[in-house]
PDB file of C-alpha atoms in Angstrom:
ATOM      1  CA  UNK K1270      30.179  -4.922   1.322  1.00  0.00           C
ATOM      2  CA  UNK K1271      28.805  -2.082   2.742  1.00  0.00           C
ATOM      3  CA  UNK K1272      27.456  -0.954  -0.249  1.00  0.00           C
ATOM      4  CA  UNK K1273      26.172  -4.293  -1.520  1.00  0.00           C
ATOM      5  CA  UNK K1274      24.012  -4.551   1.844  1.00  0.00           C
ATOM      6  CA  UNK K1275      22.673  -1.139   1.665  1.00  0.00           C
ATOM      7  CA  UNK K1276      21.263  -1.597  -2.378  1.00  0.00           C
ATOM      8  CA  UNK K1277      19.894  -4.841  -1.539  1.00  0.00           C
ATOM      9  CA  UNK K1278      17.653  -3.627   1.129  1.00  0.00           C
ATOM     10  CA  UNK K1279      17.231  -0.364  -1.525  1.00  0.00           C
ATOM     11  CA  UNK K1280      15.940  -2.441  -3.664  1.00  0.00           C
ATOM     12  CA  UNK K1281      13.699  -4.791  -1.498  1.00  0.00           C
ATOM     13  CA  UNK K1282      12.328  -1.983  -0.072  1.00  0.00           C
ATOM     14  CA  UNK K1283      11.468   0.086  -3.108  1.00  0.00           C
ATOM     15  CA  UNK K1284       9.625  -2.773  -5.201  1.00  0.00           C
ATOM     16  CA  UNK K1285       6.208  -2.343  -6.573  1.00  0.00           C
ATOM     17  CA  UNK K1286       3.421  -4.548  -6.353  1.00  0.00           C
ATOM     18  CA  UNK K1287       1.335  -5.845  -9.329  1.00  0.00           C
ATOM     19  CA  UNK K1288      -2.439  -6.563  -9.116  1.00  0.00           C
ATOM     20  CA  UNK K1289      -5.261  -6.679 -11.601  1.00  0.00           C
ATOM     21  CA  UNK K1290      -8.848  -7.801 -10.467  1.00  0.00           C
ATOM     22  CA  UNK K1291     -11.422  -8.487 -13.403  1.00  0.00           C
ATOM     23  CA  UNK K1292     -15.182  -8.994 -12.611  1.00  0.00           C
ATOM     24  CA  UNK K1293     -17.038 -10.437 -15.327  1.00  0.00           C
ATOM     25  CA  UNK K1294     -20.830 -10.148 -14.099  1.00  0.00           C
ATOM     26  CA  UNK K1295     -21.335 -13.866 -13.496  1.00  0.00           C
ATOM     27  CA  UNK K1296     -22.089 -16.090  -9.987  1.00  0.00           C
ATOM     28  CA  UNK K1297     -19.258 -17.395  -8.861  1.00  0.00           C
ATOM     29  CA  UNK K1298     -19.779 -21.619  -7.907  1.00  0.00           C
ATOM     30  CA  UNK K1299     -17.373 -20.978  -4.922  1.00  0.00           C
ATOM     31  CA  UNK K1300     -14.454 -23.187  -5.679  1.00  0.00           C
ATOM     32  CA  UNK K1301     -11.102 -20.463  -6.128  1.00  0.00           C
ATOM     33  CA  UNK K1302      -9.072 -22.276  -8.624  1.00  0.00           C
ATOM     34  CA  UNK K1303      -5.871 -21.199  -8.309  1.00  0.00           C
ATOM     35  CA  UNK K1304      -2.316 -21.256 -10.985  1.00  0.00           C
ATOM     36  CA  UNK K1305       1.282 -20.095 -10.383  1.00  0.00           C
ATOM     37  CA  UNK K1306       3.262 -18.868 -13.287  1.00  0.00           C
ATOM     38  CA  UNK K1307       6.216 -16.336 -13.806  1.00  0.00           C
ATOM     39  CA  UNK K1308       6.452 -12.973 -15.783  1.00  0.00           C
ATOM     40  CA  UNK K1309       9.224 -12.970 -17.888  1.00  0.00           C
ATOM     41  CA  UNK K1310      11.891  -9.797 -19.070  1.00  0.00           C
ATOM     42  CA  UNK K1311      10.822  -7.380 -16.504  1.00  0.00           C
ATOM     43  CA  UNK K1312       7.444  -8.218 -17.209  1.00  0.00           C
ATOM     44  CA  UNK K1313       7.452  -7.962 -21.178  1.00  0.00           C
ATOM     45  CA  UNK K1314       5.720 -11.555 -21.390  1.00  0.00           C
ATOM     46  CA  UNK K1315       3.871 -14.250 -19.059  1.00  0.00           C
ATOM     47  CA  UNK K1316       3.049 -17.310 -18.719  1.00  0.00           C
ATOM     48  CA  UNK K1317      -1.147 -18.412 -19.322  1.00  0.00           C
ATOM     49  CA  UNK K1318      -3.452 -20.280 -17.314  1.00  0.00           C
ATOM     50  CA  UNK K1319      -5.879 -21.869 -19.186  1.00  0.00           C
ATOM     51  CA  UNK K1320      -9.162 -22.932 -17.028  1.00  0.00           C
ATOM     52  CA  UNK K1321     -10.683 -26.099 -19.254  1.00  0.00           C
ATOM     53  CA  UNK K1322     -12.394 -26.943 -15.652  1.00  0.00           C
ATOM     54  CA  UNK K1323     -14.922 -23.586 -15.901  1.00  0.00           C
ATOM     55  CA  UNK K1324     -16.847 -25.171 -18.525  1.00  0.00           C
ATOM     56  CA  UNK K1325     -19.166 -22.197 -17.677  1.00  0.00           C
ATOM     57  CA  UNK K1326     -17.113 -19.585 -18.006  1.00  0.00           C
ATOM     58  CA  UNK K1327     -14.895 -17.485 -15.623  1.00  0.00           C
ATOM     59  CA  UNK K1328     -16.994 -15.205 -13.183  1.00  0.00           C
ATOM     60  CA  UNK K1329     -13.718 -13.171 -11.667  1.00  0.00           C
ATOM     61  CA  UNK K1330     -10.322 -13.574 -12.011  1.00  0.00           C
ATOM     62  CA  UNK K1331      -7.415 -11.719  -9.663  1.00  0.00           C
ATOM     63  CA  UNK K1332      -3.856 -11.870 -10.901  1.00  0.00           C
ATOM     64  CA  UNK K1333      -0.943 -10.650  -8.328  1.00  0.00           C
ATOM     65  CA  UNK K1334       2.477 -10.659  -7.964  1.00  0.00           C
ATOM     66  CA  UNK K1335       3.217 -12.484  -4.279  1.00  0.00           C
ATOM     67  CA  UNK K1336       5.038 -11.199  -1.344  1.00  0.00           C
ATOM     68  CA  UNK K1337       7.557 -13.553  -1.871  1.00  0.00           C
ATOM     69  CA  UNK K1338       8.340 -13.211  -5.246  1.00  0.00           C
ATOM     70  CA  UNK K1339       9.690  -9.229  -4.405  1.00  0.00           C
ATOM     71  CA  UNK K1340      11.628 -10.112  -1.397  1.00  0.00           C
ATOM     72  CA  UNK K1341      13.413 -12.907  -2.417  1.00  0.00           C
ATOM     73  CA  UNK K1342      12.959 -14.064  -6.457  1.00  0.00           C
ATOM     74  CA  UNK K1343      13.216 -10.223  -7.817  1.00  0.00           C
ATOM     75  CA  UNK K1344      16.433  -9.611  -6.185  1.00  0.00           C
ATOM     76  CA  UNK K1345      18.374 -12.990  -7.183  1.00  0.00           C
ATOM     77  CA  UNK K1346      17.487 -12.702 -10.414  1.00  0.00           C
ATOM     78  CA  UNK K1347      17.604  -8.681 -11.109  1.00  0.00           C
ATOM     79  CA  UNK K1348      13.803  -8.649 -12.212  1.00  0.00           C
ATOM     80  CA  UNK K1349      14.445 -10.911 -14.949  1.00  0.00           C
ATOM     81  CA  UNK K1350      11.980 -13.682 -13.153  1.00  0.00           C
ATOM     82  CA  UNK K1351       8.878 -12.550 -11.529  1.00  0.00           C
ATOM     83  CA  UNK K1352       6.498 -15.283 -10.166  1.00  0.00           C
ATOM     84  CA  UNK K1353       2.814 -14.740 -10.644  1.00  0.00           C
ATOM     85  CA  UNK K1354      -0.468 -16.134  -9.254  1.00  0.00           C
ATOM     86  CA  UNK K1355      -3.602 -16.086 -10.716  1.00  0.00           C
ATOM     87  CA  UNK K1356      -6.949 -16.961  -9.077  1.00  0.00           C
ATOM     88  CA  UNK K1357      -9.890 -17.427 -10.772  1.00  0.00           C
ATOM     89  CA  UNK K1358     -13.793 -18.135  -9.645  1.00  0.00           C
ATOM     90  CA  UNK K1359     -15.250 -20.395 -12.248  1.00  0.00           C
ATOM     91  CA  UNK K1360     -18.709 -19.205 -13.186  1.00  0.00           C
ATOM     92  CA  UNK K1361     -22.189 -21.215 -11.718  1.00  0.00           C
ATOM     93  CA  UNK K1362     -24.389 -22.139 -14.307  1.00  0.00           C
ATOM     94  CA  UNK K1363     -27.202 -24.030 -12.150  1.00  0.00           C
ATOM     95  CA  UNK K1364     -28.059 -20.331 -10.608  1.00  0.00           C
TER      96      UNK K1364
END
C-alpha cells in the first residue's frame, strides 16, 4: 500500500502541463467563447471545436490542459483520457 501511495503522489506531482496560445492579428469583440473536450491515447488525437458563432473569424485562441484534469482524470485513467479546454476570442468586424 505503501508503495501504491507513494507512485500516486509520484505521479501527480511529476505531470506536465499543456498550453498553446495562437494570436491571429485580429480585434477581439470581447466575448471568450469557451469548449471542453478530451485528448485521447496519451495525447495522439483530440477532440475539435468548431466556432460557427465567429462569423468573422477567430482573433486568438488558447488551448490548455486544466488543473484538474492532472490531479485527478490523468491518474484514474493512466493518461489514456486527458480533458482539454479551449478558449477562443471571436474576431470584431465593426472595428
Amino acid at each position: 500500500m505503501k508503495k501504491f501511495v507513494t507512485s500516486i503522489i509520484v505521479a501527480a506531482l511529476t505531470t506536465g502541463c499543456f498550453g498553446a496560445s495562437v494570436t491571429t492579428g485580429l480585434r477581439p469583440n470581447g466575448v471568450v467563447e469557451s469548449d471542453t473536450g478530451v485528448s485521447w491515447l496519451w495525447g495522439i488525437t483530440t477532440t475539435n471545436t468548431k466556432a460557427t458563432e465567429c462569423k468573422d473569424g477567430l482573433a486568438k485562441v488558447e488551448t490548455y490542459w486544466p488543473w484538474w484534469g492532472a490531479l485527478l482524470v490523468v491518474p484514474l485513467t493512466g493518461g489514456f483520457i486527458t480533458p482539454v479546454t479551449k478558449e477562443y476570442h471571436c474576431a470584431d468586424a465593426s472595428k
